Structures are given as C-alpha cells and as structure tokens.
PDB file of C-alpha atoms in Angstrom:
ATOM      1  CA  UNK A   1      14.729 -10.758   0.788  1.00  0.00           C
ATOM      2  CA  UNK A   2      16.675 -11.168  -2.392  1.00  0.00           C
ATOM      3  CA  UNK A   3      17.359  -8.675  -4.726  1.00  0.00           C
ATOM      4  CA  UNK A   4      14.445 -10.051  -7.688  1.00  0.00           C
ATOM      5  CA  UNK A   5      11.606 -10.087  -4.690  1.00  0.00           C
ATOM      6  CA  UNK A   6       8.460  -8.148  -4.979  1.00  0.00           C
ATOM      7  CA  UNK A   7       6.901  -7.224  -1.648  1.00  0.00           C
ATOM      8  CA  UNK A   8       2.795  -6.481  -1.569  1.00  0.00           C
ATOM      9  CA  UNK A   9       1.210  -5.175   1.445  1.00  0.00           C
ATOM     10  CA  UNK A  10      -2.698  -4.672   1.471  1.00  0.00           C
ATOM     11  CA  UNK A  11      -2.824  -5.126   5.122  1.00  0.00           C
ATOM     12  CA  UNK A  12      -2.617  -2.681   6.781  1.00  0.00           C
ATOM     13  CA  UNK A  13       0.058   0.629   6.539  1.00  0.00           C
ATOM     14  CA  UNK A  14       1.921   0.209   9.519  1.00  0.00           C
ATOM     15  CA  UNK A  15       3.346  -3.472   8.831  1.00  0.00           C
ATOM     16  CA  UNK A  16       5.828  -1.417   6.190  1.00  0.00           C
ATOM     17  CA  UNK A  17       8.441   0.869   7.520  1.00  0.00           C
ATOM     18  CA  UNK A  18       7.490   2.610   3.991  1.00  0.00           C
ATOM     19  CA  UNK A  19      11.301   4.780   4.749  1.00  0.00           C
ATOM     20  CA  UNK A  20      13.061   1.976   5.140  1.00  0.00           C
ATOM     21  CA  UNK A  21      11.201   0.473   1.935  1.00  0.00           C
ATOM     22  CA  UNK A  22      11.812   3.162  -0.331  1.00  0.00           C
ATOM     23  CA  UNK A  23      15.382   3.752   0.653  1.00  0.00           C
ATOM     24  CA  UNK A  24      15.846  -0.736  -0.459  1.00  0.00           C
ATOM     25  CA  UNK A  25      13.847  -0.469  -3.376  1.00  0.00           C
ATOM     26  CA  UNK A  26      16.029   3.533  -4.690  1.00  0.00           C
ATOM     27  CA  UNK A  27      19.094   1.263  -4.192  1.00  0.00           C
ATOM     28  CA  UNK A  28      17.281  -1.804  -5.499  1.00  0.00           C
ATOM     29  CA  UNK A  29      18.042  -4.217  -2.846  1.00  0.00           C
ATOM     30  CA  UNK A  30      14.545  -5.744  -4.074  1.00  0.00           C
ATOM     31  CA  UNK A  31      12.416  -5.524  -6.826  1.00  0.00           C
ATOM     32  CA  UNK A  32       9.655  -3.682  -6.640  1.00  0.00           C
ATOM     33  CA  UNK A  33       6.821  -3.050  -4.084  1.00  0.00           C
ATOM     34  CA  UNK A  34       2.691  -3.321  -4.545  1.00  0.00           C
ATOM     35  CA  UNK A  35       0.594  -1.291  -2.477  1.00  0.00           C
ATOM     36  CA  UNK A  36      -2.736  -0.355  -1.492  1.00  0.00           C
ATOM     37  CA  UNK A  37      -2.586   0.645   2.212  1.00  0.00           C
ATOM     38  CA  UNK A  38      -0.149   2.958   3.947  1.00  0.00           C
ATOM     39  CA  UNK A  39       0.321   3.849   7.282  1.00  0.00           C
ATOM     40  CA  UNK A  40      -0.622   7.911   6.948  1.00  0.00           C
ATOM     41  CA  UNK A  41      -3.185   8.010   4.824  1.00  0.00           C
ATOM     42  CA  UNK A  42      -4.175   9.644   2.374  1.00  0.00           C
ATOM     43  CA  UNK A  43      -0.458  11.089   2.384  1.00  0.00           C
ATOM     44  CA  UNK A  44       2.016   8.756   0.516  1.00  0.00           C
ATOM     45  CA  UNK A  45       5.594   9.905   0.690  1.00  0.00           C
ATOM     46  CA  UNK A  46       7.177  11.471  -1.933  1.00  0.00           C
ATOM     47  CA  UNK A  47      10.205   8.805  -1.722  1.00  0.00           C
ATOM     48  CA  UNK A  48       7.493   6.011  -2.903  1.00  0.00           C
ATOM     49  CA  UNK A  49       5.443   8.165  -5.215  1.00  0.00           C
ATOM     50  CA  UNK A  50       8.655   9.113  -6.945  1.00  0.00           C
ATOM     51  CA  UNK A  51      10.089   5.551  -7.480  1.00  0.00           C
ATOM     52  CA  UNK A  52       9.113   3.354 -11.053  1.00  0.00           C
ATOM     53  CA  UNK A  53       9.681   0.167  -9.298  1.00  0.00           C
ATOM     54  CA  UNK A  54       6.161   0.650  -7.289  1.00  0.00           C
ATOM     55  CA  UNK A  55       2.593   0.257  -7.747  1.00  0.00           C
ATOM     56  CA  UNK A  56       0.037   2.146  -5.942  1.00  0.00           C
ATOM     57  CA  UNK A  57      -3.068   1.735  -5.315  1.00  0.00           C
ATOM     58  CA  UNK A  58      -6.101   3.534  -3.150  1.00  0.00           C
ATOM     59  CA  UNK A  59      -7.121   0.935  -0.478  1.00  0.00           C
ATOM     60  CA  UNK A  60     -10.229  -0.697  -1.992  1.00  0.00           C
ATOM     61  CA  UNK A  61     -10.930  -3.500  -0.287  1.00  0.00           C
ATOM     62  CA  UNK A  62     -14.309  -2.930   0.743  1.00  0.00           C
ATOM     63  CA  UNK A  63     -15.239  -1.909  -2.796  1.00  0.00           C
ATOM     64  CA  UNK A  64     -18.257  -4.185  -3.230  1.00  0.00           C
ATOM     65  CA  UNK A  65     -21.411  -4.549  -3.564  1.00  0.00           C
ATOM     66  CA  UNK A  66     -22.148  -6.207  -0.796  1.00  0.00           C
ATOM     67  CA  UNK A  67     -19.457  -4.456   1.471  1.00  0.00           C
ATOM     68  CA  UNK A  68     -21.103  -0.840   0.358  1.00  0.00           C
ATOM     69  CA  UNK A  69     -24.502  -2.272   1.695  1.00  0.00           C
ATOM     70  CA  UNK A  70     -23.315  -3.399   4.385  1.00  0.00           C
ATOM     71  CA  UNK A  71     -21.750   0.070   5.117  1.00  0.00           C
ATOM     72  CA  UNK A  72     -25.019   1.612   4.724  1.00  0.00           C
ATOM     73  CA  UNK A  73     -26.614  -0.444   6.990  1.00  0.00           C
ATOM     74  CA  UNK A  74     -24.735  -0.063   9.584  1.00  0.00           C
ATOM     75  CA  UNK A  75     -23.656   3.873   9.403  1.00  0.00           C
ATOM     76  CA  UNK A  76     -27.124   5.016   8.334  1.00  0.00           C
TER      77      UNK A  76
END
C-alpha cells in the first residue's frame, strides 16, 4: 500500500493483523485506518485506540429496522 492509503475493514476482525496495522500506521507507512469490526471484541488494543490517524467505530451493521425485527423473530 502506499504511504497516502486509507485501509477500512467492516468485515470481519480477523482479516486485519490489527498489530501489524498499528505498528504501519505509528510509523505512518499508510494513512490512516477505518474500523468497525475487530477480531477480540469488545477489547480494542490500546496501540489503535491510542493512534489519531484511526477511526473507530462499534460494529453496527445490523442496526436497522428491519435487521432488529428480524433478530426478534428469530431469537424470541
């Protein structure tokens, strides 16, 4: 990746070595990073919290209406 890339994972947690990211984005071998799923949730390392070149975000991808139904129905 070059230096100016951003890299956003809402995947899933494991497709980021989130060490390896932190250590390229303290010595700012890229950009910045955007994300919203990690791979030990809830805990988010400290190396990522700590960094201003990164975004995050709770997971909320099945914050909807129709996705919160849907959970109802099928958990109740």
């Amino acid at each position: 990746m070059q230096s100016s890339a951003y890299i956003v994972n809402t995947s899933r947690g494991e497709v980021v070595d989130e060490e390896a990211l932190a250590d390229l984005l303290a010595q700012r071998h890229i950009a910045g990073a955007g994300l919203d799923v990690y791979s030990a949730e809830p805990k988010i390392p400290s190396a990522l919290r700590d960094l201003p070149n990164v975004v995050l975000l709770p997971h909320i991808g099945s914050a909807t209406i129709e996705g919160r139904f849907r959970s109802v129905i099928i958990f109740s």
